[in-house]
Coordinates of C-alpha atoms in Angstrom, one line a residue:
M154 CA -80.0 213.7 -244.8
H155 CA -81.8 212.3 -241.7
I156 CA -85.2 210.5 -242.1
N157 CA -86.9 210.1 -239.0
K158 CA -83.8 208.1 -237.2
Q159 CA -81.7 207.2 -240.0
T160 CA -79.0 208.8 -241.8
L161 CA -78.4 208.8 -245.3
T162 CA -75.2 209.5 -247.1
D163 CA -74.3 213.0 -248.0
Q164 CA -76.7 214.6 -250.6
L165 CA -76.7 217.7 -252.5
V166 CA -79.8 219.8 -251.6
T167 CA -81.1 223.0 -253.3
F168 CA -83.5 225.6 -251.4
Y169 CA -85.5 228.0 -253.7
P170 CA -88.3 230.6 -252.9
P171 CA -91.9 229.0 -253.0
D172 CA -94.2 230.4 -255.6
N173 CA -96.0 232.0 -253.3
D174 CA -93.4 233.5 -251.1
D175 CA -90.3 235.0 -252.5
K176 CA -89.0 236.1 -249.1
S177 CA -88.6 232.5 -247.6
S178 CA -86.9 229.5 -249.1
E179 CA -88.1 225.6 -248.9
A180 CA -85.7 222.5 -249.7
C181 CA -85.9 220.8 -253.1
I182 CA -86.7 217.3 -252.5
T183 CA -85.9 216.1 -256.1
P184 CA -87.4 213.1 -257.7
Q185 CA -83.6 211.2 -257.1
L186 CA -84.0 211.9 -253.5
V187 CA -87.6 210.6 -253.4
E188 CA -86.5 207.3 -254.5
Q189 CA -84.1 206.9 -251.4
L190 CA -86.9 207.9 -248.9
G191 CA -88.2 204.3 -249.0
L192 CA -91.7 205.3 -249.3
K193 CA -94.2 202.5 -250.1
E194 CA -96.1 202.4 -253.8
S195 CA -99.3 203.8 -252.1
A196 CA -97.5 207.0 -251.0
L197 CA -95.8 207.5 -253.9
L198 CA -99.1 207.8 -256.2
K199 CA -99.7 210.7 -253.7
L200 CA -97.1 212.9 -254.1
T201 CA -97.3 216.3 -256.1
W202 CA -94.7 219.0 -257.3
W203 CA -93.4 222.2 -257.9
H204 CA -90.5 224.5 -259.5
Q205 CA -91.4 222.6 -262.7
N206 CA -91.9 219.3 -261.5
Q207 CA -88.1 218.9 -259.8
C208 CA -89.2 219.5 -256.4
L209 CA -91.8 217.7 -253.9
V210 CA -94.7 219.4 -252.6
I211 CA -94.1 218.5 -248.7
S212 CA -98.0 219.2 -247.8
S213 CA -98.9 216.4 -250.5
L214 CA -97.9 213.6 -247.7
E215 CA -100.1 214.3 -244.8
G216 CA -97.7 214.7 -241.8
M217 CA -94.3 214.9 -243.4
E218 CA -92.2 217.7 -242.1
V219 CA -89.0 219.0 -243.5
R220 CA -86.6 221.3 -241.6
G221 CA -83.2 222.4 -242.5
D222 CA -80.2 223.2 -240.3
L223 CA -77.5 225.1 -242.6
G224 CA -75.3 225.7 -239.6
A225 CA -74.9 221.8 -239.4
A226 CA -75.2 221.1 -243.1
A227 CA -78.3 218.8 -242.1
L228 CA -81.8 218.3 -243.5
Y229 CA -84.4 216.5 -241.2
L230 CA -87.2 214.7 -242.7
N231 CA -90.2 213.6 -240.1
I232 CA -92.2 211.2 -242.1
P233 CA -95.0 209.2 -240.9
Q234 CA -94.1 205.2 -240.5
A235 CA -97.4 204.3 -242.5
Y236 CA -95.8 205.7 -245.5
L237 CA -92.3 204.1 -245.3
E238 CA -91.4 200.5 -246.5
Y239 CA -89.9 198.2 -243.5
T240 CA -86.7 199.6 -242.2
A241 CA -83.9 198.2 -239.6
E242 CA -81.1 199.6 -237.7
N243 CA -79.2 197.3 -240.1
W244 CA -80.9 197.4 -243.3
D245 CA -82.1 199.6 -245.7
P246 CA -84.9 199.0 -248.4
P247 CA -84.5 198.3 -251.8
S248 CA -85.5 201.7 -252.7
R249 CA -81.9 203.1 -251.0
W250 CA -79.5 200.3 -252.7
D251 CA -77.2 200.9 -255.4
E252 CA -75.1 198.8 -257.5
G253 CA -71.9 199.7 -256.4
I254 CA -68.8 200.8 -258.1
P255 CA -66.7 198.5 -261.3
G256 CA -64.3 196.7 -259.7
L257 CA -62.1 193.3 -259.5
L258 CA -61.8 190.9 -256.4
L259 CA -60.1 188.0 -255.2
D260 CA -61.4 186.1 -252.5
Y261 CA -59.6 183.4 -250.8
N262 CA -59.2 180.9 -247.9
L263 CA -55.7 179.5 -247.1
N264 CA -55.2 176.6 -245.0
G265 CA -51.4 175.1 -244.2
Q266 CA -50.0 172.3 -242.0
G267 CA -47.0 171.1 -241.3
Q268 CA -45.3 167.7 -240.0
R269 CA -41.9 166.2 -238.6
Q270 CA -40.9 162.7 -238.0
Q271 CA -37.9 162.9 -235.9
K272 CA -37.2 159.0 -235.8
Q273 CA -37.6 158.7 -239.5
S274 CA -36.1 162.3 -240.2
T275 CA -38.6 163.1 -242.3
Q276 CA -41.1 166.4 -242.8
S277 CA -43.9 167.2 -244.8
Y278 CA -46.2 170.2 -245.3
N279 CA -49.6 170.9 -247.1
L280 CA -51.2 173.9 -248.5
S281 CA -54.6 174.3 -249.8
G282 CA -57.1 176.9 -250.7
N283 CA -60.1 178.0 -252.1
G284 CA -61.9 181.3 -253.2
T285 CA -63.3 183.2 -255.9
L286 CA -62.0 185.5 -258.8
G287 CA -64.5 188.1 -260.1
G288 CA -65.4 191.5 -261.4
N289 CA -68.7 193.7 -261.1
I290 CA -70.0 195.7 -263.7
G291 CA -73.0 197.7 -263.2
A292 CA -75.5 195.4 -261.8
W293 CA -73.8 192.2 -263.0
R294 CA -71.5 189.8 -261.0
L295 CA -69.2 188.1 -262.8
R296 CA -67.4 185.0 -260.6
A297 CA -65.0 182.0 -261.1
D298 CA -64.7 179.6 -258.1
W299 CA -61.1 178.0 -257.7
Q300 CA -59.6 175.4 -255.4
S301 CA -55.9 174.2 -255.3
H302 CA -53.6 172.1 -252.9
L303 CA -49.9 171.4 -252.5
D304 CA -48.5 168.2 -251.1
H305 CA -44.8 167.8 -250.1
Q306 CA -43.0 164.9 -248.2
S307 CA -39.2 165.2 -247.8
G308 CA -37.1 161.9 -247.9
S309 CA -40.0 160.0 -249.5
G310 CA -38.6 160.3 -252.7
E311 CA -42.1 161.5 -254.2
P312 CA -42.5 164.4 -256.2
T313 CA -44.3 167.5 -255.0
Q314 CA -47.8 167.1 -255.9
T315 CA -49.7 170.3 -257.0
N316 CA -53.3 170.8 -258.0
W317 CA -55.3 174.0 -259.4
E318 CA -58.9 173.8 -260.6
W319 CA -61.5 176.2 -261.7
S320 CA -64.8 174.8 -260.4
R321 CA -67.3 176.9 -261.3
Y322 CA -68.0 179.9 -263.9
Y323 CA -71.1 182.0 -263.2
V324 CA -72.8 185.5 -263.7
Y325 CA -75.4 186.8 -261.5
R326 CA -77.4 189.8 -260.6
A327 CA -80.0 191.0 -258.0
L328 CA -83.6 191.9 -258.9
P329 CA -84.7 193.9 -256.1
K330 CA -88.1 194.4 -257.3
L331 CA -88.7 190.6 -257.2
G332 CA -86.8 189.6 -254.3
A333 CA -84.6 187.4 -256.1
K334 CA -81.2 186.7 -257.6
L335 CA -80.7 185.8 -261.3
T336 CA -77.9 183.5 -262.1
M337 CA -76.3 182.1 -265.6
G338 CA -73.8 179.7 -265.9
E339 CA -72.4 176.6 -264.0
D340 CA -74.6 176.1 -261.0
F341 CA -76.3 173.5 -258.5
L342 CA -79.9 172.5 -258.3
N343 CA -81.0 174.7 -255.0
S344 CA -84.0 172.8 -254.1
D345 CA -85.8 172.0 -250.7
I346 CA -87.4 169.0 -252.3
F347 CA -85.4 167.3 -254.6
D348 CA -81.8 166.2 -254.9
S349 CA -79.1 168.4 -256.0
F350 CA -77.1 168.2 -258.6
R351 CA -74.7 170.2 -260.9
F352 CA -76.0 171.9 -264.2
A353 CA -75.5 174.3 -266.7
G354 CA -78.0 176.9 -267.3
A355 CA -80.2 179.9 -265.6
S356 CA -81.8 179.8 -262.0
L357 CA -84.4 182.7 -260.9
V358 CA -84.3 182.2 -256.8
S359 CA -85.9 184.1 -254.1
D360 CA -83.3 185.6 -252.1
D361 CA -83.5 186.2 -248.3
N362 CA -80.5 188.0 -248.2
M363 CA -82.5 190.9 -249.5
L364 CA -84.7 190.7 -246.4
P365 CA -84.1 191.9 -243.0
P366 CA -81.4 190.0 -241.1
N367 CA -84.6 189.1 -238.4
L368 CA -86.5 187.7 -241.4
R369 CA -84.0 185.5 -243.0
G370 CA -84.0 181.7 -242.9
Y371 CA -81.6 179.8 -240.8
A372 CA -78.0 178.4 -242.3
P373 CA -77.0 175.0 -241.6
E374 CA -75.0 173.8 -239.1
V375 CA -72.1 170.7 -239.2
V376 CA -71.1 169.2 -235.9
G377 CA -68.5 166.6 -235.3
I378 CA -65.9 165.5 -233.1
A379 CA -62.4 165.8 -233.6
R380 CA -59.5 163.3 -232.4
S381 CA -56.8 166.0 -232.6
N382 CA -56.0 169.3 -234.2
A383 CA -57.8 168.8 -237.4
K384 CA -58.7 170.4 -240.7
V385 CA -62.4 170.1 -241.7
I386 CA -63.2 170.3 -245.3
I387 CA -66.8 170.7 -246.4
S388 CA -67.7 170.1 -250.1
Q389 CA -70.8 169.5 -252.6
Q390 CA -70.0 167.1 -255.5
G391 CA -66.4 168.0 -255.3
R392 CA -66.9 171.2 -255.0
V393 CA -65.0 172.9 -251.9
L394 CA -67.7 175.3 -249.9
Y395 CA -65.8 175.6 -246.6
E396 CA -62.5 174.7 -244.9
T397 CA -61.2 175.6 -241.4
Q398 CA -59.1 174.7 -238.7
V399 CA -60.7 172.9 -235.5
A400 CA -59.5 172.0 -232.0
S401 CA -59.4 168.5 -230.5
G402 CA -63.2 167.7 -229.3
P403 CA -66.2 168.6 -230.6
F404 CA -66.7 171.2 -233.1
R405 CA -70.0 173.1 -234.6
I406 CA -69.5 175.1 -237.6
Q407 CA -72.5 177.6 -237.9
D408 CA -71.0 180.1 -240.5
I409 CA -72.0 178.2 -243.7
N410 CA -73.4 180.4 -246.1
D411 CA -77.3 180.2 -246.1
A412 CA -77.6 179.6 -249.7
V413 CA -75.9 176.2 -249.2
S414 CA -78.6 173.5 -249.5
G415 CA -78.6 169.4 -250.6
L416 CA -76.2 166.9 -249.5
L417 CA -72.8 168.1 -248.0
D418 CA -69.6 165.5 -247.7
V419 CA -67.8 166.4 -244.6
R420 CA -64.0 165.5 -244.3
V421 CA -62.0 165.6 -240.9
E422 CA -58.4 165.0 -241.7
E423 CA -56.6 164.4 -238.3
Q424 CA -52.9 165.7 -237.3
D425 CA -52.0 162.2 -237.4
G426 CA -53.1 161.5 -240.9
S427 CA -56.2 159.7 -240.3
V428 CA -59.6 161.0 -241.9
Q429 CA -63.2 161.0 -241.0
E430 CA -65.8 161.3 -243.6
F431 CA -69.5 161.6 -243.2
R432 CA -72.7 163.4 -244.9
M433 CA -75.4 165.5 -244.0
D434 CA -78.7 166.6 -245.5
T435 CA -79.1 170.4 -245.2
A436 CA -82.5 170.5 -246.6
S437 CA -84.3 167.2 -245.4
I438 CA -87.9 169.1 -244.5
P439 CA -89.1 171.8 -246.6
Y440 CA -89.2 174.9 -245.1
L441 CA -92.1 176.7 -243.3
T442 CA -92.6 180.2 -244.5
R443 CA -93.7 183.4 -242.9
P444 CA -97.4 184.2 -243.1
G445 CA -98.3 186.2 -246.3
S446 CA -94.8 185.5 -247.9
V447 CA -94.2 183.5 -250.9
R448 CA -90.6 181.9 -251.7
Y449 CA -89.6 180.4 -255.4
K450 CA -87.2 178.9 -257.2
V451 CA -87.2 178.4 -260.9
M452 CA -84.5 176.5 -262.9
A453 CA -83.6 175.4 -266.3
G454 CA -80.5 173.9 -268.1
R455 CA -78.5 170.8 -269.0
P456 CA -77.2 168.4 -266.0
T457 CA -73.2 168.3 -266.2
D458 CA -70.5 166.3 -264.3
W459 CA -67.2 167.9 -262.9
Q460 CA -65.3 167.6 -266.1
R461 CA -68.3 170.2 -267.5
H462 CA -69.3 167.4 -269.9
S463 CA -73.5 166.9 -271.0
N464 CA -74.7 164.3 -268.1
G465 CA -78.4 164.2 -269.3
P466 CA -81.3 166.1 -271.3
I467 CA -82.3 169.3 -271.0
F468 CA -84.8 169.7 -268.0
G469 CA -86.8 172.4 -265.9
S470 CA -87.7 172.8 -262.4
G471 CA -89.8 175.0 -259.9
E472 CA -90.7 175.2 -256.6
F473 CA -92.7 177.4 -254.3
S474 CA -93.5 177.8 -250.4
W475 CA -96.4 179.9 -249.7
G476 CA -97.1 180.8 -246.2
V477 CA -101.0 180.7 -245.9
S478 CA -101.7 181.5 -242.5
N479 CA -99.7 181.8 -239.1
G480 CA -98.3 178.2 -238.8
W481 CA -99.2 176.7 -242.0
S482 CA -97.4 176.6 -245.1
L483 CA -98.5 175.1 -248.7
Y484 CA -95.5 173.8 -250.8
G485 CA -94.8 172.0 -253.7
G486 CA -92.4 171.5 -257.0
G487 CA -91.7 170.0 -259.9
V488 CA -89.0 168.4 -262.1
A489 CA -89.2 167.9 -265.9
G490 CA -86.5 166.3 -268.2
G491 CA -86.2 163.8 -271.0
E492 CA -88.4 160.7 -269.5
Y493 CA -87.8 161.6 -265.9
N494 CA -91.0 163.7 -264.5
A495 CA -91.4 164.4 -260.7
L496 CA -94.1 166.4 -258.9
A497 CA -94.2 167.0 -255.1
L498 CA -97.1 168.9 -253.2
G499 CA -97.6 169.1 -249.4
V500 CA -98.6 171.1 -246.4
G501 CA -96.1 172.3 -243.5
R502 CA -97.3 172.8 -239.9
D503 CA -95.5 174.4 -237.2
L504 CA -96.1 172.4 -234.0
M505 CA -94.6 175.2 -231.7
M506 CA -92.5 173.4 -229.0
F507 CA -92.9 169.8 -230.4
G508 CA -91.0 171.0 -233.8
G509 CA -92.7 170.6 -237.4
A510 CA -94.7 168.4 -239.4
V511 CA -94.8 167.9 -243.3
V512 CA -97.5 165.8 -244.9

């Protein structure tokens, strides 16, 4: 099936003779196929049906044309753009998404280093890694994040040190109609206003990944200078988020997941064993939002520490950012739990070439 200039996956399309002409045939566009066309709600309300309400009446959408090419086994649909949701070459509207198939996955990132001292006749090596183990069942995604390391030094008399930790257990699913992601389990407070902390509970957060690439926000970047070939480890409250090798000199890491926010710990392990450590804040200023758009985050649960011990009373948190007009955004949020309450409200302004301002 071809819709305007876009191609869908192979579909089974039946041709029937119309009710008023037994000598011709028309393609039967079923309700299931209509769901994949990406029509706006206003256009869906105009649709009428024939063949026992199983086939779309093409003329019910003014300007829509359907042409079948049996030789090429193709069906071409020409639909006025005004009836369609936003589409892009590298993005499909939610009406064309599916949940995928059940399965298991193992995501990993491994880094190894070796060093040999000729004068002392000693050698050492270390292997570290992090990743995710999970499974998909329908719309639900079950995940468990892990991290580990192995350190060995021959000639020192010290035993090989190994460590393996499960840093986070959680389950999540997409809610396309809300443009949001529902997460339950162990999580970190994802806030552009308040400090982040680890908690066990649930969150509902609008997800920019459901937007076309050119409408999404920006990911944080980490910059620094390595004195030698080094390993850079980026973590948050003990959980390794990113790990890579960099060459000597300035480095810039730009491919961190755009869902990361809050205070990050950056560790640069040099080849000679020295270590550089610094912190960076990826959400020091609340974001500006596109005109007419709303971003929101709602979370509730109980704070926990790295050992999964309760670390405070039950809390609730919520925040939003609304694009009031071109260049102006209204934002706010609050956190309440036990004897602690916090409220924030402000206005963001895009100052074009001079940056941005928040009050």
